[in-house]
């Protein structure tokens, strides 16, 4: 059956030019080589030739995709028809569209293009039929699509012109139409350049610090320079053993400086021009951010079920935190400096995060404040101390085995390992216990846990659809339990109150959602 052409639109033909990013690097390398050597030896440019052929293949594929892709927006649904040999037709009812996200990378921005992703609020994946992705349309068309497809919370207010005495109008003169005024977007938060100081407080600072070494190896491979990895590693170890200690300290310092610069650049690219706005006309929260690659994330407020504070150890040490929304239909992505799914703030001060959470949730104060959390039984601390002791014993035993295999002094190896592992594991155990807490605050169930990454979750009690109670043999002996609130919001599917007293946990669950556990609870007679 042929698709009718009336009302159908194509993608922007400039999308075929986006693949120039695959062609420019190899051509640049070949040109530089020709200028340096006075000629081109094509035998030395096999990788560049393959890249050029890849560009030709991708460009032809994009031309076919442009020629065979159609989309249209009707009063009832959004339809996309694509494919040459394997044809695909996706139709999403307009009343099911919950998100319209717009992204534009550096190359897309050069050609004035954007990628529009429309989702229904389900668990979004690129191979699901509940999502439509248009790559790419003109930036103006993307803005128009977003404005048209977002659900309207209420009709815009109609404000008549003020009544003023005036002469009677002629009979043939039509009355002036009343002006329709839509409420302006309310700004909740925007980027503060001082937040860049939180960028290096990430484990990525160590990974990015080693990136120059890996890039040097990749460059040597491309230039045809032979690199003996094993010999290089052994040579480096021998050099460090013979070199003075201050030289090793300088190397570590340079690595940390390079990592700090890299994390600052990554933060700037991901979060620059960040703004969080409430759009009353569509009942949504909108996050826009990005320096080179611009991103726009839209969240329907009626799907918002709470918020989560994420505090990795290094960021918590700097009194910073990240804020994430709990809502149905969020992608399950990793949380990192780029934000992850549902991020409402970049790494920012705690006071700013609490103020933003209160404003986004429509409350007078943040339900995530730690002052109202209840502490957990001391048995939870004993459990963590026991696990810390077992972890330390395993580390010491591993050091002894390693010393036996390498010929090192077993006594010194075990002593050094014990001096490091025991205090670190005990401190982590104590911090993990201090992080435990829970409470019921108004309409929210609030729970907190974690040591290296502490998470505080405020989940609306109306968003809890069930409870999962788990008890290990050791927890039963200590009178503890894990009480998990099952929900459709967020990316985890359940949020757990860990190592709470068994009786207190059941009372908490019963108060949070009255009647859900009533048939399983025996109440003591007064």
Coordinates of C-alpha atoms in Angstrom, one line a residue:
X1 CA 0.0 0.0 0.0
X2 CA 1.4 3.4 -1.0
X3 CA 1.7 6.1 1.6
X4 CA -0.3 9.2 0.6
X5 CA 2.0 12.2 0.0
X6 CA -0.6 14.7 1.2
X7 CA 0.5 16.1 4.6
X8 CA 3.7 14.1 4.7
X9 CA 7.0 15.8 5.2
X10 CA 10.6 14.8 4.6
X11 CA 13.6 15.2 6.9
X12 CA 15.9 18.1 6.1
X13 CA 18.2 17.3 3.2
X14 CA 21.1 18.9 5.0
X15 CA 21.2 15.8 7.2
X16 CA 23.4 14.2 4.6
X17 CA 26.1 16.7 5.2
X18 CA 26.4 15.8 8.9
X19 CA 28.6 12.8 7.9
X20 CA 31.3 15.2 6.8
X21 CA 32.7 14.7 10.3
X22 CA 33.9 11.3 9.1
X23 CA 35.6 12.7 6.0
X24 CA 37.4 15.8 7.3
X25 CA 39.8 14.1 9.8
X26 CA 41.3 11.6 7.2
X27 CA 41.5 14.3 4.5
X28 CA 43.2 16.6 7.0
X29 CA 45.8 13.9 7.9
X30 CA 46.5 13.2 4.3
X31 CA 46.9 16.9 3.5
X32 CA 49.3 17.5 6.4
X33 CA 51.4 14.5 5.4
X34 CA 51.5 15.7 1.8
X35 CA 52.7 19.2 2.9
X36 CA 55.3 17.7 5.2
X37 CA 56.8 15.1 2.8
X38 CA 56.0 16.7 -0.5
X39 CA 53.9 13.8 -1.7
X40 CA 51.4 11.2 -0.7
X41 CA 52.2 7.5 -0.2
X42 CA 48.8 5.9 -0.2
X43 CA 50.2 2.7 1.3
X44 CA 50.7 4.7 4.6
X45 CA 47.1 6.0 4.6
X46 CA 45.1 2.8 4.6
X47 CA 43.2 3.9 7.7
X48 CA 42.4 7.3 6.1
X49 CA 41.2 5.6 2.9
X50 CA 38.9 3.3 4.9
X51 CA 37.5 6.3 6.7
X52 CA 36.8 8.0 3.4
X53 CA 35.1 4.9 2.1
X54 CA 33.1 4.8 5.3
X55 CA 32.0 8.4 4.7
X56 CA 30.8 7.4 1.2
X57 CA 28.9 4.5 2.6
X58 CA 27.2 6.5 5.4
X59 CA 26.4 9.4 3.0
X60 CA 24.7 7.0 0.6
X61 CA 22.8 5.4 3.5
X62 CA 21.7 8.8 4.7
X63 CA 20.5 9.8 1.3
X64 CA 18.4 6.6 1.1
X65 CA 17.1 7.3 4.6
X66 CA 16.2 10.9 3.6
X67 CA 14.5 9.7 0.4
X68 CA 12.4 7.0 2.2
X69 CA 11.5 8.7 5.5
X70 CA 8.3 10.6 5.8
X71 CA 6.5 12.0 8.8
X72 CA 3.3 13.8 9.5
X73 CA 1.5 15.3 12.4
X74 CA -2.3 15.0 12.4
X75 CA -4.9 16.0 14.9
X76 CA -5.0 12.4 16.3
X77 CA -1.4 11.0 15.9
X78 CA 2.2 11.4 14.8
X79 CA 3.3 9.0 12.1
X80 CA 6.7 8.1 10.7
X81 CA 7.2 5.9 7.6
X82 CA 10.8 4.8 6.9
X83 CA 12.8 2.0 5.2
X84 CA 13.6 0.8 1.7
X85 CA 13.7 -2.9 1.9
X86 CA 12.5 -3.3 5.5
X87 CA 9.8 -0.8 5.8
X88 CA 8.7 0.5 9.2
X89 CA 5.6 2.5 10.1
X90 CA 5.3 4.0 13.6
X91 CA 2.2 5.8 14.8
X92 CA 1.8 7.4 18.2
X93 CA -1.4 9.0 19.4
X94 CA -0.9 12.6 20.3
X95 CA -2.6 12.3 23.6
X96 CA 0.0 9.7 24.6
X97 CA 3.0 11.9 23.9
X98 CA 4.6 13.0 27.2
X99 CA 8.1 14.2 26.2
X100 CA 9.5 16.1 23.2
X101 CA 13.2 16.3 23.6
X102 CA 15.5 18.3 21.3
X103 CA 19.2 17.8 20.9
X104 CA 21.7 19.3 18.5
X105 CA 25.4 18.3 18.3
X106 CA 28.2 20.6 17.1
X107 CA 27.9 19.4 13.5
X108 CA 24.1 19.5 13.6
X109 CA 24.3 23.1 14.8
X110 CA 26.6 24.1 12.0
X111 CA 24.0 23.1 9.5
X112 CA 21.0 24.4 11.6
X113 CA 19.6 21.0 12.4
X114 CA 18.2 19.3 15.5
X115 CA 17.2 15.8 16.6
X116 CA 13.7 15.5 17.9
X117 CA 12.7 12.6 20.1
X118 CA 9.1 12.1 21.1
X119 CA 8.2 9.6 23.8
X120 CA 5.1 8.3 25.5
X121 CA 6.4 8.2 29.0
X122 CA 7.2 4.5 28.9
X123 CA 10.6 2.9 29.5
X124 CA 12.2 4.6 26.5
X125 CA 14.5 2.7 24.2
X126 CA 15.6 3.4 20.7
X127 CA 14.2 0.1 19.4
X128 CA 10.8 0.6 21.0
X129 CA 7.6 1.5 19.0
X130 CA 6.6 4.0 21.8
X131 CA 9.3 6.4 20.7
X132 CA 9.7 8.5 17.5
X133 CA 13.1 10.0 16.6
X134 CA 13.5 12.5 13.8
X135 CA 17.1 12.9 12.8
X136 CA 17.3 15.5 11.6
X137 CA 14.9 18.5 11.0
X138 CA 15.6 22.2 10.8
X139 CA 16.0 23.9 14.2
X140 CA 12.9 26.1 13.6
X141 CA 10.9 23.0 12.7
X142 CA 12.0 21.3 15.9
X143 CA 10.9 24.2 18.0
X144 CA 7.5 24.2 16.2
X145 CA 7.1 20.5 16.7
X146 CA 7.8 20.8 20.4
X147 CA 5.4 23.6 20.9
X148 CA 2.6 21.8 19.0
X149 CA 3.0 18.4 20.5
X150 CA 3.4 19.1 24.2
X151 CA 0.1 18.6 26.0
X152 CA -1.6 21.7 27.2
X153 CA -2.4 21.8 30.9
X154 CA -5.0 24.4 30.5
X155 CA -6.3 26.8 27.9
X156 CA -4.3 30.0 27.7
X157 CA -5.9 32.9 29.6
X158 CA -7.9 35.2 27.5
X159 CA -7.4 38.8 28.6
X160 CA -9.7 41.4 27.1
X161 CA -8.5 44.9 26.4
X162 CA -9.3 47.3 29.2
X163 CA -12.6 49.2 28.8
X164 CA -12.0 52.8 27.9
X165 CA -14.5 55.4 26.7
X166 CA -14.3 55.8 23.0
X167 CA -16.4 56.9 20.1
X168 CA -18.9 54.5 18.7
X169 CA -17.5 52.4 15.9
X170 CA -18.9 52.4 12.4
X171 CA -21.3 49.6 11.8
X172 CA -19.0 48.0 9.2
X173 CA -15.9 48.1 11.5
X174 CA -15.4 44.6 13.1
X175 CA -14.6 44.5 16.8
X176 CA -11.0 44.0 17.7
X177 CA -10.2 40.4 18.6
X178 CA -9.3 39.7 22.2
X179 CA -5.6 39.1 22.8
X180 CA -4.6 35.6 23.9
X181 CA -1.7 35.8 26.4
X182 CA 0.1 32.6 27.4
X183 CA 1.9 32.7 30.8
X184 CA 5.6 33.0 30.5
X185 CA 7.9 30.2 31.6
X186 CA 9.0 30.4 35.2
X187 CA 12.7 30.0 35.8
X188 CA 13.5 27.7 38.7
X189 CA 17.3 27.5 38.4
X190 CA 20.2 28.4 36.1
X191 CA 23.9 27.7 35.9
X192 CA 26.2 29.5 38.3
X193 CA 29.8 29.6 36.9
X194 CA 31.1 29.0 40.4
X195 CA 29.7 25.5 40.3
X196 CA 32.6 24.5 38.0
X197 CA 34.6 23.9 41.2
X198 CA 32.6 20.7 41.7
X199 CA 33.7 19.2 38.4
X200 CA 37.1 17.8 39.6
X201 CA 35.4 16.2 42.6
X202 CA 34.7 13.0 40.6
X203 CA 36.6 9.7 40.2
X204 CA 36.8 10.6 36.5
X205 CA 39.7 13.0 37.4
X206 CA 41.9 9.9 37.7
X207 CA 40.7 8.3 34.5
X208 CA 40.9 11.5 32.4
X209 CA 44.4 12.1 33.8
X210 CA 45.7 9.0 32.1
X211 CA 44.0 9.9 28.8
X212 CA 47.1 11.6 27.3
X213 CA 49.0 8.3 27.5
X214 CA 46.3 6.4 25.7
X215 CA 45.9 9.1 23.1
X216 CA 49.7 9.1 22.5
X217 CA 49.6 5.4 22.0
X218 CA 46.7 5.7 19.5
X219 CA 48.6 8.5 17.6
X220 CA 51.7 6.3 17.4
X221 CA 49.7 3.5 16.0
X222 CA 48.2 5.7 13.3
X223 CA 51.6 7.1 12.4
X224 CA 53.0 3.6 12.1
X225 CA 55.4 3.9 15.0
X226 CA 55.9 0.5 16.7
X227 CA 55.1 0.5 20.4
X228 CA 56.1 -2.3 22.7
X229 CA 53.5 -2.2 25.4
X230 CA 55.1 -4.8 27.6
X231 CA 58.5 -3.3 27.3
X232 CA 57.1 0.2 27.9
X233 CA 55.4 -0.9 31.1
X234 CA 58.5 -2.8 32.4
X235 CA 60.7 0.2 31.5
X236 CA 58.3 2.6 33.3
X237 CA 58.4 0.3 36.4
X238 CA 62.2 0.1 36.4
X239 CA 62.4 3.9 35.9
X240 CA 60.1 4.6 38.8
X241 CA 62.0 2.2 41.0
X242 CA 65.3 4.0 40.3
X243 CA 63.9 7.5 40.2
X244 CA 63.6 9.6 43.4
X245 CA 60.3 9.8 45.2
X246 CA 59.7 13.5 44.4
X247 CA 59.6 12.6 40.6
X248 CA 56.8 10.1 41.2
X249 CA 54.9 12.7 43.2
X250 CA 55.3 15.2 40.3
X251 CA 54.0 12.6 37.9
X252 CA 50.9 12.0 40.1
X253 CA 50.4 15.8 40.5
X254 CA 50.6 16.3 36.7
X255 CA 48.1 13.5 36.2
X256 CA 45.7 15.0 38.7
X257 CA 46.0 18.5 37.1
X258 CA 45.3 17.0 33.6
X259 CA 42.3 15.1 35.0
X260 CA 41.0 18.3 36.7
X261 CA 41.3 20.2 33.5
X262 CA 39.5 17.4 31.6
X263 CA 36.6 17.3 34.1
X264 CA 36.2 21.0 34.0
X265 CA 36.0 20.9 30.2
X266 CA 33.5 18.0 30.3
X267 CA 31.4 19.9 32.9
X268 CA 31.4 23.1 30.8
X269 CA 30.4 21.2 27.6
X270 CA 27.6 19.3 29.3
X271 CA 26.1 22.0 31.6
X272 CA 26.9 25.4 30.2
X273 CA 23.8 27.6 29.6
X274 CA 21.8 25.3 31.9
X275 CA 18.3 26.4 32.8
X276 CA 15.4 24.7 34.6
X277 CA 12.1 26.2 33.8
X278 CA 8.4 25.5 34.5
X279 CA 6.1 25.9 31.5
X280 CA 2.6 26.6 32.9
X281 CA 1.0 26.5 29.4
X282 CA 2.0 22.8 29.0
X283 CA 2.4 21.7 32.6
X284 CA 6.0 20.6 32.1
X285 CA 9.5 21.2 33.5
X286 CA 12.1 21.9 30.9
X287 CA 15.9 21.5 31.2
X288 CA 18.1 23.1 28.5
X289 CA 21.9 22.8 28.6
X290 CA 25.0 22.3 26.6
X291 CA 27.8 24.3 25.0
X292 CA 28.7 22.4 21.9
X293 CA 25.9 19.8 22.0
X294 CA 22.7 21.5 23.1
X295 CA 20.1 19.3 24.8
X296 CA 16.5 19.9 25.8
X297 CA 14.8 17.6 28.3
X298 CA 11.1 17.9 29.0
X299 CA 9.3 16.3 32.0
X300 CA 5.5 16.4 32.5
X301 CA 4.8 17.6 36.0
X302 CA 1.9 15.2 36.6
X303 CA 4.3 12.3 36.1
X304 CA 6.7 13.7 38.8
X305 CA 6.7 11.5 41.9
X306 CA 9.6 12.9 43.9
X307 CA 13.2 13.7 43.8
X308 CA 16.6 12.2 44.6
X309 CA 19.8 13.7 46.0
X310 CA 23.0 11.9 44.8
X311 CA 26.1 12.5 46.8
X312 CA 29.3 10.7 45.7
X313 CA 32.0 10.7 48.3
X314 CA 34.3 13.3 46.7
X315 CA 31.4 15.6 45.9
X316 CA 29.9 15.2 49.4
X317 CA 33.4 16.2 50.8
X318 CA 33.1 19.4 48.8
X319 CA 29.5 20.0 50.2
X320 CA 28.0 19.5 46.7
X321 CA 25.3 17.2 45.4
X322 CA 23.3 16.3 42.3
X323 CA 19.5 16.5 42.0
X324 CA 17.5 14.0 39.9
X325 CA 13.7 13.8 39.3
X326 CA 11.7 10.7 40.1
X327 CA 9.1 10.3 37.4
X328 CA 7.6 7.5 35.3
X329 CA 9.1 6.9 31.8
X330 CA 12.7 7.9 32.5
X331 CA 15.5 6.2 30.7
X332 CA 17.7 3.9 32.8
X333 CA 21.1 5.6 32.3
X334 CA 24.2 6.0 34.4
X335 CA 24.5 9.1 36.6
X336 CA 27.7 11.0 35.8
X337 CA 29.0 14.5 35.0
X338 CA 26.8 14.5 31.9
X339 CA 23.7 14.2 34.0
X340 CA 22.0 11.0 33.2
X341 CA 18.3 10.7 32.8
X342 CA 16.1 13.1 34.7
X343 CA 18.9 15.3 36.0
X344 CA 17.4 18.6 37.4
X345 CA 20.7 20.2 38.4
X346 CA 24.4 19.8 37.7
X347 CA 26.7 19.3 40.6
X348 CA 25.7 22.2 42.9
X349 CA 25.6 23.3 46.5
X350 CA 23.3 21.5 48.8
X351 CA 21.3 24.6 49.7
X352 CA 20.6 25.2 45.9
X353 CA 19.6 21.6 45.4
X354 CA 17.1 21.7 48.3
X355 CA 15.6 25.0 47.1
X356 CA 15.3 23.6 43.5
X357 CA 13.7 20.4 44.8
X358 CA 11.1 22.3 46.8
X359 CA 10.3 24.5 43.8
X360 CA 10.2 21.7 41.3
X361 CA 7.9 19.6 43.5
X362 CA 5.7 22.6 44.4
X363 CA 6.4 22.5 48.1
X364 CA 7.4 25.2 50.5
X365 CA 10.5 23.3 51.7
X366 CA 12.5 20.4 50.4
X367 CA 11.3 17.0 51.6
X368 CA 15.0 15.9 51.3
X369 CA 16.3 17.8 54.3
X370 CA 18.3 15.4 56.5
X371 CA 17.3 17.0 59.9
X372 CA 14.0 15.1 60.1
X373 CA 15.4 11.6 59.3
X374 CA 15.1 8.9 62.0
X375 CA 18.2 6.9 62.9
X376 CA 18.4 3.1 62.5
X377 CA 19.0 0.5 65.3
X378 CA 22.6 -0.1 66.5
X379 CA 22.3 -3.6 65.1
X380 CA 22.7 -2.0 61.7
X381 CA 26.1 -0.6 62.8
X382 CA 27.2 -4.0 64.1
X383 CA 26.4 -5.5 60.7
X384 CA 28.5 -3.0 58.9
X385 CA 31.4 -3.4 61.4
X386 CA 31.4 -7.1 60.9
X387 CA 31.5 -6.8 57.2
X388 CA 34.3 -4.3 57.4
X389 CA 36.3 -6.7 59.5
X390 CA 35.7 -9.5 57.0
X391 CA 36.8 -7.3 54.1
X392 CA 39.9 -6.3 56.0
X393 CA 40.8 -9.9 56.7
X394 CA 40.3 -10.8 53.0
X395 CA 42.6 -8.0 51.9
X396 CA 45.3 -9.0 54.3
X397 CA 45.0 -12.7 53.2
X398 CA 45.2 -11.5 49.6
X399 CA 48.4 -9.5 50.3
X400 CA 50.0 -12.6 51.9
X401 CA 49.2 -14.7 48.8
X402 CA 50.5 -12.0 46.5
X403 CA 53.7 -11.8 48.6
X404 CA 54.2 -15.5 48.4
X405 CA 53.9 -15.5 44.6
X406 CA 56.2 -12.5 44.0
X407 CA 58.8 -13.2 46.7
X408 CA 58.1 -10.1 48.7
X409 CA 58.2 -10.0 52.4
X410 CA 54.9 -11.5 53.6
X411 CA 55.1 -9.7 57.0
X412 CA 55.6 -6.3 55.5
X413 CA 52.9 -6.8 52.9
X414 CA 50.4 -7.9 55.5
X415 CA 51.3 -5.0 57.8
X416 CA 51.0 -2.3 55.1
X417 CA 47.7 -3.8 53.9
X418 CA 46.3 -3.9 57.4
X419 CA 47.4 -0.3 58.1
X420 CA 45.4 0.8 55.1
X421 CA 42.5 -1.6 54.9
X422 CA 41.4 -1.7 58.5
X423 CA 40.9 2.0 59.2
X424 CA 39.5 2.6 55.7
X425 CA 36.9 -0.2 56.0
X426 CA 35.9 0.8 59.5
X427 CA 35.5 4.4 58.5
X428 CA 33.4 3.4 55.6
X429 CA 31.2 1.2 57.8
X430 CA 30.7 4.0 60.3
X431 CA 29.8 6.5 57.5
X432 CA 27.4 3.9 56.0
X433 CA 25.6 3.7 59.3
X434 CA 25.5 7.5 59.7
X435 CA 23.9 7.7 56.2
X436 CA 21.0 5.5 57.1
X437 CA 17.8 7.3 57.8
X438 CA 14.1 7.3 57.0
X439 CA 10.9 9.2 57.7
X440 CA 7.4 10.1 56.5
X441 CA 7.2 13.8 55.7
X442 CA 3.9 15.0 54.5
X443 CA 3.1 13.3 51.2
X444 CA 6.6 11.7 50.9
X445 CA 8.4 8.6 52.0
X446 CA 12.0 9.7 52.6
X447 CA 14.9 7.2 52.8
X448 CA 18.7 7.6 52.7
X449 CA 21.6 5.1 52.5
X450 CA 25.0 4.6 51.0
X451 CA 28.6 5.3 51.9
X452 CA 30.7 5.9 48.7
X453 CA 27.6 7.2 47.0
X454 CA 24.9 8.4 49.4
X455 CA 21.4 8.7 48.0
X456 CA 18.5 10.5 49.6
X457 CA 15.1 9.7 48.0
X458 CA 11.8 11.5 48.6
X459 CA 9.0 9.4 46.9
X460 CA 5.4 10.4 46.9
X461 CA 3.3 7.9 48.9
X462 CA 0.7 7.9 46.2
X463 CA 3.5 6.6 43.8
X464 CA 4.0 3.4 45.9
X465 CA 2.3 0.4 44.3
X466 CA 3.7 -2.3 46.5
X467 CA 6.2 -3.4 49.2
X468 CA 9.0 -6.0 49.1
X469 CA 10.3 -7.1 52.5
X470 CA 13.5 -9.1 52.5
X471 CA 15.4 -10.5 55.5
X472 CA 18.7 -12.4 55.4
X473 CA 19.5 -15.0 58.2
X474 CA 21.8 -12.4 59.8
X475 CA 19.1 -9.7 59.6
X476 CA 16.5 -12.0 61.2
X477 CA 18.9 -12.7 64.0
X478 CA 19.4 -8.9 64.5
X479 CA 15.8 -8.0 64.2
X480 CA 16.3 -6.0 61.0
X481 CA 14.8 -6.0 57.5
X482 CA 15.0 -4.2 54.1
X483 CA 11.7 -2.6 53.2
X484 CA 11.5 -1.7 49.5
X485 CA 8.8 0.6 48.1
X486 CA 7.9 -0.6 44.6
X487 CA 7.1 2.2 42.2
X488 CA 6.8 3.0 38.5
X489 CA 8.7 6.2 39.0
X490 CA 12.5 6.6 38.6
X491 CA 14.9 4.1 36.9
X492 CA 15.3 1.6 39.7
X493 CA 11.8 0.3 40.1
X494 CA 12.0 0.2 43.9
X495 CA 13.6 2.3 46.7
X496 CA 14.7 0.6 49.8
X497 CA 14.8 1.5 53.5
X498 CA 17.8 -0.6 54.5
X499 CA 18.5 -2.3 57.8
X500 CA 15.5 -0.8 59.6
X501 CA 14.0 -2.5 62.7
X502 CA 11.5 -5.2 61.5
X503 CA 8.6 -3.8 63.5
X504 CA 9.4 -0.2 62.7
X505 CA 9.6 -1.0 59.0
X506 CA 6.2 -2.6 58.9
X507 CA 4.7 0.3 60.8
X508 CA 6.4 2.7 58.3
X509 CA 5.0 0.8 55.3
X510 CA 1.5 0.7 56.8
X511 CA 1.5 4.4 57.6
X512 CA 2.9 5.3 54.2
X513 CA 0.2 3.5 52.3
X514 CA -2.6 2.6 54.7
X515 CA -4.3 -0.7 54.1
X516 CA -1.8 -2.1 51.7
X517 CA -0.1 -4.3 54.4
X518 CA -3.0 -4.5 56.8
X519 CA -3.8 -8.1 56.2
X520 CA -0.2 -9.1 57.0
X521 CA 0.2 -7.2 60.2
X522 CA -0.8 -8.4 63.6
X523 CA -1.3 -5.6 66.0
X524 CA -0.6 -6.0 69.7
X525 CA -3.7 -5.5 71.9
X526 CA -3.5 -2.4 74.2

